[in-house]
Amino acid sequence: MQTLTQRLANPTRFMELSARLLPWISAAAAILLAVGLYLAFFASPADYQQGETVRIMYIHVPCAWLSMMVYGLIALSSFGLLVFRHPLADVSAKAAAPLGAAFTFLALLTGSLWGKPMWGTYWVWDARLTSVLILFFLYLGLIALRSALEDEGAAAKLTAILALVGVTILPIIKFSVDWWNTLHQPSTDFTSTVDPSMRLPLLVMAIAFTLLFFAMHLKAMRNEILRRRVKALRTQAVAGRDRLATQGAAE
Amino acid sequence: MDLGPHAAFIWISYAAVTVTVTGLILWLIADGRKQAADLDALERQGIKRRSAAGVK
């Protein structure tokens, strides 16, 4: 019996399945985002210490969560490419990189805008902030390395190796607030560190952002599969023309 | 809605997320359309994939 990943190894089957899933995931993300924004602005209180500024948390935490989850997905896809040579693994890794970079950028930006009124500064070179900045540079490195190489096979393998080496940044980010003294608060624990009145909007927004990412990732993967088909057809057309030209010259 | 003395930080944060995410979505849609149009153009010229099953 085929596993799900084996069934999805056929890009045509993936295109069929993703075409059916995409509208549902997008709609679920849109509805949850609307509910989350309502809860974040109208149904949750200001924090007793941070005041209204706490509302930045409802977008900062989901972006920060996605910045790490997306890198984890890229690392998993890279492993799938290097070890199992799964045909869609590289498509997944390539499609996820710009999205991960965008969410990491937003985590840094919203964190900075939250930090100024709370800490009195936009930026400090502490362990959490610096390690997330390194993660952002890693994303940019993955994108740059891939675009620097013309041979797609080599680019896929080298990018996968860099992604797997870079995965060591994830535990450093996660535990940086425990290992070192930082201005950043400890990791958010949904069960104890967040008041129930703020937990629900945060949870809804985190799920909404995650669905939003998966919808965008599916769309980006579909685009990448189409791009590879276009490239293959162009190569086929050029090869056909060359063959005809050679035959014509021989006659 | 009164968001207090730090309202600008809150609005800029939400605006940045809205602009970035909307930009990503528009880019993905435009890229998808471009790839589909390129594929259609090639297939109209008679260049077809061996396994073309009409799925795009």
XYZ file of C-alpha atoms in Angstrom:
307
model
C 0.000 0.000 0.000
C 1.286 3.440 -0.919
C 1.877 6.034 1.769
C 0.500 9.552 1.339
C 3.937 10.901 0.428
C 4.348 8.168 -2.212
C 0.926 8.968 -3.698
C 1.832 12.656 -3.819
C 5.125 11.892 -5.577
C 3.250 12.248 -8.856
C 3.085 16.018 -9.576
C -0.084 15.606 -11.667
C -1.830 13.930 -8.727
C -0.525 16.686 -6.433
C -1.943 19.337 -8.789
C -5.350 17.655 -8.722
C -5.413 17.303 -4.952
C -4.067 20.807 -4.250
C -6.618 22.360 -6.639
C -9.373 20.793 -4.543
C -7.801 21.704 -1.166
C -6.684 25.273 -1.888
C -10.110 27.015 -1.850
C -11.075 25.307 1.420
C -7.821 26.144 3.216
C -7.939 29.734 1.919
C -11.551 30.175 3.049
C -10.820 28.692 6.492
C -7.805 31.021 6.857
C -9.866 34.086 5.836
C -12.701 33.265 8.251
C -10.336 32.564 11.152
C -8.384 35.751 10.406
C -11.597 37.798 10.531
C -12.639 36.137 13.810
C -9.122 36.505 15.228
C -8.935 40.212 14.358
C -12.337 40.799 15.960
C -11.238 38.992 19.121
C -7.867 40.782 19.125
C -9.334 44.289 18.908
C -12.831 44.072 20.413
C -13.084 41.038 22.681
C -9.799 41.031 24.561
C -8.691 43.429 27.256
C -5.650 45.680 27.436
C -2.815 44.161 29.471
C -2.407 45.391 33.056
C 1.265 46.233 32.394
C 1.571 46.734 28.639
C -1.765 48.410 28.030
C -3.081 48.392 24.453
C 0.372 47.574 23.070
C -0.284 43.914 23.889
C -2.429 43.764 20.726
C 0.801 43.553 18.709
C 1.236 40.100 20.293
C -1.652 38.738 18.184
C 0.371 39.194 14.990
C 3.924 39.036 16.364
C 3.613 35.583 17.963
C 1.999 33.926 14.876
C 4.704 35.441 12.619
C 7.451 34.266 14.984
C 5.881 30.791 15.186
C 5.694 30.607 11.373
C 9.278 31.809 10.960
C 10.429 28.669 12.801
C 7.787 26.244 11.521
C 8.475 27.155 7.887
C 12.211 26.602 8.368
C 11.394 23.234 9.951
C 9.308 22.390 6.882
C 12.174 23.410 4.571
C 14.576 21.223 6.565
C 12.149 18.290 6.388
C 11.699 18.787 2.647
C 15.481 18.998 2.216
C 15.848 15.713 4.092
C 13.177 14.220 1.814
C 15.119 15.381 -1.239
C 18.566 14.212 -0.130
C 17.528 10.883 1.423
C 14.373 9.778 -0.413
C 14.714 11.842 -3.623
C 11.032 12.698 -3.376
C 10.082 14.614 -6.558
C 8.082 17.250 -4.689
C 10.545 17.765 -1.816
C 12.586 20.400 -3.661
C 9.424 22.064 -4.967
C 8.213 22.345 -1.368
C 11.527 23.711 -0.060
C 11.860 26.247 -2.887
C 8.248 27.427 -2.535
C 8.497 27.837 1.244
C 11.703 29.915 1.396
C 10.333 33.353 0.344
C 7.265 32.842 2.537
C 9.431 31.961 5.540
C 11.648 34.976 4.883
C 8.567 37.246 4.784
C 7.162 35.933 8.067
C 10.584 36.163 9.750
C 10.895 39.760 8.544
C 7.433 40.490 9.977
C 8.335 38.824 13.291
C 11.432 41.048 13.523
C 9.553 44.190 12.481
C 6.532 43.731 14.753
C 8.822 42.684 17.605
C 10.824 45.841 17.107
C 7.653 47.975 17.055
C 6.493 46.222 20.227
C 9.913 46.622 21.838
C 10.171 50.395 21.476
C 7.236 51.284 23.784
C 7.905 48.343 26.145
C 11.719 48.248 26.403
C 12.487 51.778 25.257
C 14.448 50.539 22.235
C 13.715 49.083 18.811
C 16.627 46.667 18.915
C 19.127 45.048 21.250
C 21.742 42.496 20.297
C 20.415 39.890 22.700
C 20.248 36.156 22.085
C 16.614 35.869 20.922
C 16.611 38.861 18.585
C 20.041 38.091 17.138
C 19.249 34.393 16.544
C 16.019 35.305 14.717
C 17.986 37.811 12.611
C 20.387 34.970 11.712
C 17.356 32.858 10.732
C 16.253 35.698 8.411
C 19.729 35.781 6.837
C 19.582 31.991 6.443
C 16.344 32.331 4.475
C 17.963 34.980 2.272
C 20.991 32.697 1.865
C 18.779 29.812 0.698
C 17.060 32.059 -1.868
C 20.342 33.595 -3.054
C 22.172 30.265 -3.326
C 19.396 28.752 -5.424
C 19.220 31.705 -7.785
C 23.020 31.838 -8.129
C 23.247 28.361 -9.695
C 21.944 27.620 -13.186
C 21.930 23.851 -12.799
C 18.641 23.211 -10.972
C 19.693 19.783 -9.695
C 22.891 21.116 -8.138
C 21.069 24.150 -6.762
C 18.460 21.900 -5.123
C 21.090 19.681 -3.468
C 23.309 22.530 -2.247
C 20.323 24.471 -0.933
C 19.100 21.349 0.864
C 22.497 20.871 2.518
C 22.557 24.516 3.652
C 18.999 24.175 4.975
C 19.929 21.083 7.001
C 23.061 22.719 8.417
C 21.047 25.825 9.275
C 18.397 23.884 11.161
C 20.635 24.093 14.244
C 19.404 27.675 14.622
C 15.919 26.464 15.617
C 16.771 25.073 19.089
C 19.044 28.079 19.658
C 16.104 30.440 18.984
C 13.702 28.344 21.049
C 15.930 28.068 24.129
C 17.789 31.384 23.810
C 15.474 32.970 26.380
C 16.298 30.179 28.849
C 20.040 29.880 28.185
C 20.918 33.571 28.236
C 19.692 36.727 29.947
C 17.646 38.584 27.379
C 15.232 41.478 27.235
C 12.803 39.195 25.445
C 10.172 37.513 27.572
C 10.303 33.707 28.028
C 8.607 31.488 25.449
C 4.844 31.806 25.332
C 3.189 28.909 27.148
C -0.448 28.848 26.078
C -1.540 27.047 29.235
C 0.013 29.184 31.932
C 1.705 32.411 30.792
C -1.183 33.906 28.828
C -4.387 35.025 30.493
C -7.422 33.080 29.169
C -8.969 36.326 27.837
C -5.931 36.755 25.579
C -5.271 33.068 24.956
C -8.278 32.554 22.655
C -7.505 35.433 20.231
C -3.836 34.407 20.172
C -4.736 30.782 19.440
C -7.224 31.750 16.710
C -4.690 34.091 15.080
C -1.936 31.439 15.287
C -4.178 28.861 13.561
C -5.334 31.459 10.987
C -1.733 32.409 10.110
C -0.745 28.736 9.886
C -3.621 28.012 7.471
C -2.742 31.162 5.541
C 0.812 29.905 5.164
C -0.327 26.459 3.992
C -2.649 28.046 1.419
C 0.190 30.243 0.117
C 2.615 27.319 0.171
C 0.258 25.115 -1.863
C -0.194 27.927 -4.396
C 3.578 28.532 -4.581
C 4.184 24.791 -5.080
C 1.603 24.702 -7.889
C 3.316 27.702 -9.517
C 6.701 26.000 -9.249
C 5.402 22.782 -10.844
C 3.963 24.834 -13.743
C 7.274 26.729 -14.064
C 9.166 23.411 -14.328
C 6.711 22.156 -16.963
C 7.184 25.347 -18.987
C 10.963 24.990 -18.732
C 10.824 21.317 -19.750
C 8.627 22.117 -22.778
C 10.938 24.941 -23.891
C 13.932 22.616 -23.620
C 11.979 19.993 -25.603
C 11.129 22.596 -28.274
C 14.750 23.724 -28.593
C 15.940 20.105 -28.831
C 13.338 19.440 -31.556
C 14.476 22.481 -33.558
C 18.137 21.459 -33.227
C 17.311 17.931 -34.431
C 15.459 19.283 -37.486
C 18.323 21.677 -38.262
C 20.844 18.809 -38.076
C 18.703 16.643 -40.361
C 18.308 19.540 -42.844
C 22.058 20.145 -42.923
C 22.735 16.423 -43.486
C 20.340 16.323 -46.461
C -11.222 52.804 19.028
C -8.744 54.333 21.481
C -5.470 52.409 21.418
C -3.707 54.702 23.859
C -0.435 56.611 23.557
C 1.276 53.854 21.558
C -1.458 53.500 18.924
C 0.970 54.331 16.090
C 3.145 51.291 16.941
C 0.073 49.027 16.869
C -1.297 50.417 13.587
C 2.089 50.304 11.840
C 2.539 46.665 12.939
C -0.834 45.605 11.573
C -0.340 47.674 8.401
C 3.060 46.069 7.758
C 1.615 42.567 8.125
C -1.373 43.451 5.891
C 0.790 44.979 3.152
C 3.356 42.144 3.194
C 0.804 39.311 3.223
C -1.361 40.999 0.563
C 1.753 41.554 -1.551
C 2.706 37.877 -1.238
C -0.807 36.744 -2.217
C -0.911 39.078 -5.261
C 2.574 37.931 -6.323
C 1.526 34.262 -6.057
C -1.639 34.859 -8.091
C 0.221 36.836 -10.790
C 2.994 34.217 -10.967
C 0.432 31.407 -11.263
C -1.339 33.193 -14.121
C 1.946 33.843 -15.924
C 3.056 30.195 -15.696
C -0.370 28.949 -16.834
C -0.344 31.403 -19.785
C 3.203 30.345 -20.795
C 2.199 26.676 -20.648
C -0.925 27.346 -22.733
C 1.124 29.247 -25.331
C 3.578 26.355 -25.677
C 0.804 23.787 -25.937
C -0.955 25.869 -28.596
C 2.275 25.644 -30.625
C 1.891 21.868 -30.474
C 4.597 21.327 -27.862
C 3.023 18.972 -25.351
C 4.210 16.985 -22.365
C 4.320 13.228 -22.844
C 2.055 12.775 -19.829
C -0.146 15.824 -20.512
C -3.499 15.052 -18.990
C -4.948 18.507 -19.183
C -4.233 19.257 -15.519
C -2.901 22.723 -14.752
